[in-house]
Amino acid sequence: MAALSLCDSPFTFTRHVLCSHISTIGSFQVFDQALVMTNGGPGVATTTLVLYIYQVGFQAYHMGYASAVAWVLFAIVFVFTMCQFWLQRRFVTYE
């Protein structure tokens, strides 16, 4: 039997790409689990970008730096969202 490839159909490829984009965007937004369970520790092993923004802005009171990091997070999520819209327009057809 021949092995099935990732691109057997456009729908399969689109589903895998969109699910990976949604999972990636969701992983950038993890905050409460890391704060409640470990507070970013041990060391910085479970410090996510959103938790880092919180720690810098509200615990160290460096609001300007935290705001700059938040803009970087916004840019990253924006790029992933635009890629997702582009892939949706490319592979989804309404007939």
PDB file of C-alpha atoms in Angstrom:
ATOM      1  CA  MET A   1       0.000   0.000   0.000  1.00  0.00           C
ATOM      2  CA  ALA A   2       1.155   3.421  -0.823  1.00  0.00           C
ATOM      3  CA  ALA A   3       1.499   5.796   2.070  1.00  0.00           C
ATOM      4  CA  LEU A   4      -0.905   8.706   2.128  1.00  0.00           C
ATOM      5  CA  SER A   5       0.735  12.083   1.750  1.00  0.00           C
ATOM      6  CA  LEU A   6      -0.263  15.281   3.523  1.00  0.00           C
ATOM      7  CA  CYS A   7      -1.551  16.795   0.296  1.00  0.00           C
ATOM      8  CA  ASP A   8      -4.020  14.097  -0.775  1.00  0.00           C
ATOM      9  CA  SER A   9      -6.705  16.716  -1.114  1.00  0.00           C
ATOM     10  CA  PRO A  10      -6.752  20.489  -0.730  1.00  0.00           C
ATOM     11  CA  PHE A  11      -9.176  20.141   2.180  1.00  0.00           C
ATOM     12  CA  THR A  12      -6.811  17.890   4.126  1.00  0.00           C
ATOM     13  CA  PHE A  13      -3.877  20.235   3.582  1.00  0.00           C
ATOM     14  CA  THR A  14      -5.951  23.289   4.509  1.00  0.00           C
ATOM     15  CA  ARG A  15      -7.290  21.635   7.641  1.00  0.00           C
ATOM     16  CA  HIS A  16      -3.799  20.771   8.863  1.00  0.00           C
ATOM     17  CA  VAL A  17      -2.406  24.222   8.144  1.00  0.00           C
ATOM     18  CA  LEU A  18      -5.333  26.093   9.706  1.00  0.00           C
ATOM     19  CA  CYS A  19      -5.352  23.879  12.790  1.00  0.00           C
ATOM     20  CA  SER A  20      -1.637  24.436  13.283  1.00  0.00           C
ATOM     21  CA  HIS A  21      -2.089  28.202  12.944  1.00  0.00           C
ATOM     22  CA  ILE A  22      -4.952  28.248  15.436  1.00  0.00           C
ATOM     23  CA  SER A  23      -2.948  26.134  17.882  1.00  0.00           C
ATOM     24  CA  THR A  24       0.051  28.433  17.532  1.00  0.00           C
ATOM     25  CA  ILE A  25      -2.046  31.549  18.162  1.00  0.00           C
ATOM     26  CA  GLY A  26      -3.637  29.839  21.169  1.00  0.00           C
ATOM     27  CA  SER A  27      -0.248  28.934  22.575  1.00  0.00           C
ATOM     28  CA  PHE A  28       0.760  32.603  22.561  1.00  0.00           C
ATOM     29  CA  GLN A  29      -2.237  33.398  24.751  1.00  0.00           C
ATOM     30  CA  VAL A  30      -1.488  30.985  27.613  1.00  0.00           C
ATOM     31  CA  PHE A  31      -1.324  33.034  30.786  1.00  0.00           C
ATOM     32  CA  ASP A  32      -3.484  31.848  33.644  1.00  0.00           C
ATOM     33  CA  GLN A  33      -2.294  28.237  33.783  1.00  0.00           C
ATOM     34  CA  ALA A  34       1.369  29.247  33.956  1.00  0.00           C
ATOM     35  CA  LEU A  35       0.688  31.964  36.526  1.00  0.00           C
ATOM     36  CA  VAL A  36      -1.464  29.896  38.870  1.00  0.00           C
ATOM     37  CA  MET A  37       0.423  26.617  38.694  1.00  0.00           C
ATOM     38  CA  THR A  38       4.093  27.650  38.540  1.00  0.00           C
ATOM     39  CA  ASN A  39       4.368  31.459  38.394  1.00  0.00           C
ATOM     40  CA  GLY A  40       6.804  30.969  35.522  1.00  0.00           C
ATOM     41  CA  GLY A  41       9.129  28.611  37.359  1.00  0.00           C
ATOM     42  CA  PRO A  42      11.237  26.640  37.921  1.00  0.00           C
ATOM     43  CA  GLY A  43      13.602  29.244  36.616  1.00  0.00           C
ATOM     44  CA  VAL A  44      11.891  30.531  33.503  1.00  0.00           C
ATOM     45  CA  ALA A  45      10.891  27.108  32.151  1.00  0.00           C
ATOM     46  CA  THR A  46       7.160  27.842  31.956  1.00  0.00           C
ATOM     47  CA  THR A  47       7.295  31.584  31.336  1.00  0.00           C
ATOM     48  CA  THR A  48       5.227  32.377  28.263  1.00  0.00           C
ATOM     49  CA  LEU A  49       5.310  35.660  26.386  1.00  0.00           C
ATOM     50  CA  VAL A  50       2.061  36.891  27.951  1.00  0.00           C
ATOM     51  CA  LEU A  51       3.237  35.926  31.447  1.00  0.00           C
ATOM     52  CA  TYR A  52       6.523  37.722  30.752  1.00  0.00           C
ATOM     53  CA  ILE A  53       4.593  40.863  29.769  1.00  0.00           C
ATOM     54  CA  TYR A  54       2.643  40.636  33.044  1.00  0.00           C
ATOM     55  CA  GLN A  55       5.777  40.125  35.142  1.00  0.00           C
ATOM     56  CA  VAL A  56       7.683  42.974  33.512  1.00  0.00           C
ATOM     57  CA  GLY A  57       4.772  45.399  33.504  1.00  0.00           C
ATOM     58  CA  PHE A  58       3.019  44.761  36.801  1.00  0.00           C
ATOM     59  CA  GLN A  59       5.635  43.180  39.037  1.00  0.00           C
ATOM     60  CA  ALA A  60       8.764  45.067  37.927  1.00  0.00           C
ATOM     61  CA  TYR A  61       6.829  48.246  36.919  1.00  0.00           C
ATOM     62  CA  HIS A  62       8.550  48.612  33.544  1.00  0.00           C
ATOM     63  CA  MET A  63       5.391  49.573  31.666  1.00  0.00           C
ATOM     64  CA  GLY A  64       7.146  50.939  28.577  1.00  0.00           C
ATOM     65  CA  TYR A  65       9.117  47.751  27.989  1.00  0.00           C
ATOM     66  CA  ALA A  66       6.050  45.606  28.670  1.00  0.00           C
ATOM     67  CA  SER A  67       4.094  47.681  26.162  1.00  0.00           C
ATOM     68  CA  ALA A  68       6.808  47.183  23.534  1.00  0.00           C
ATOM     69  CA  VAL A  69       6.802  43.422  24.104  1.00  0.00           C
ATOM     70  CA  ALA A  70       3.003  43.432  23.848  1.00  0.00           C
ATOM     71  CA  TRP A  71       3.275  45.153  20.459  1.00  0.00           C
ATOM     72  CA  VAL A  72       5.681  42.437  19.325  1.00  0.00           C
ATOM     73  CA  LEU A  73       3.172  39.809  20.467  1.00  0.00           C
ATOM     74  CA  PHE A  74       0.454  41.646  18.539  1.00  0.00           C
ATOM     75  CA  ALA A  75       2.627  41.669  15.402  1.00  0.00           C
ATOM     76  CA  ILE A  76       3.307  37.931  15.678  1.00  0.00           C
ATOM     77  CA  VAL A  77      -0.372  37.069  16.129  1.00  0.00           C
ATOM     78  CA  PHE A  78      -1.292  39.483  13.317  1.00  0.00           C
ATOM     79  CA  VAL A  79       1.105  37.769  10.895  1.00  0.00           C
ATOM     80  CA  PHE A  80      -0.312  34.344  11.770  1.00  0.00           C
ATOM     81  CA  THR A  81      -3.865  35.671  11.343  1.00  0.00           C
ATOM     82  CA  MET A  82      -3.096  37.184   7.937  1.00  0.00           C
ATOM     83  CA  CYS A  83      -1.536  33.895   6.817  1.00  0.00           C
ATOM     84  CA  GLN A  84      -4.659  32.104   7.958  1.00  0.00           C
ATOM     85  CA  PHE A  85      -6.915  34.517   6.044  1.00  0.00           C
ATOM     86  CA  TRP A  86      -4.743  34.139   2.956  1.00  0.00           C
ATOM     87  CA  LEU A  87      -4.893  30.355   3.137  1.00  0.00           C
ATOM     88  CA  GLN A  88      -8.633  30.456   3.724  1.00  0.00           C
ATOM     89  CA  ARG A  89      -9.166  32.634   0.662  1.00  0.00           C
ATOM     90  CA  ARG A  90      -6.892  30.416  -1.392  1.00  0.00           C
ATOM     91  CA  PHE A  91      -8.316  27.019  -0.472  1.00  0.00           C
ATOM     92  CA  VAL A  92     -11.949  27.631   0.497  1.00  0.00           C
ATOM     93  CA  THR A  93     -14.391  27.925  -2.362  1.00  0.00           C
ATOM     94  CA  TYR A  94     -18.078  28.704  -2.199  1.00  0.00           C
ATOM     95  CA  GLU A  95     -19.954  27.102  -5.066  1.00  0.00           C
TER      96      GLU A  95
END
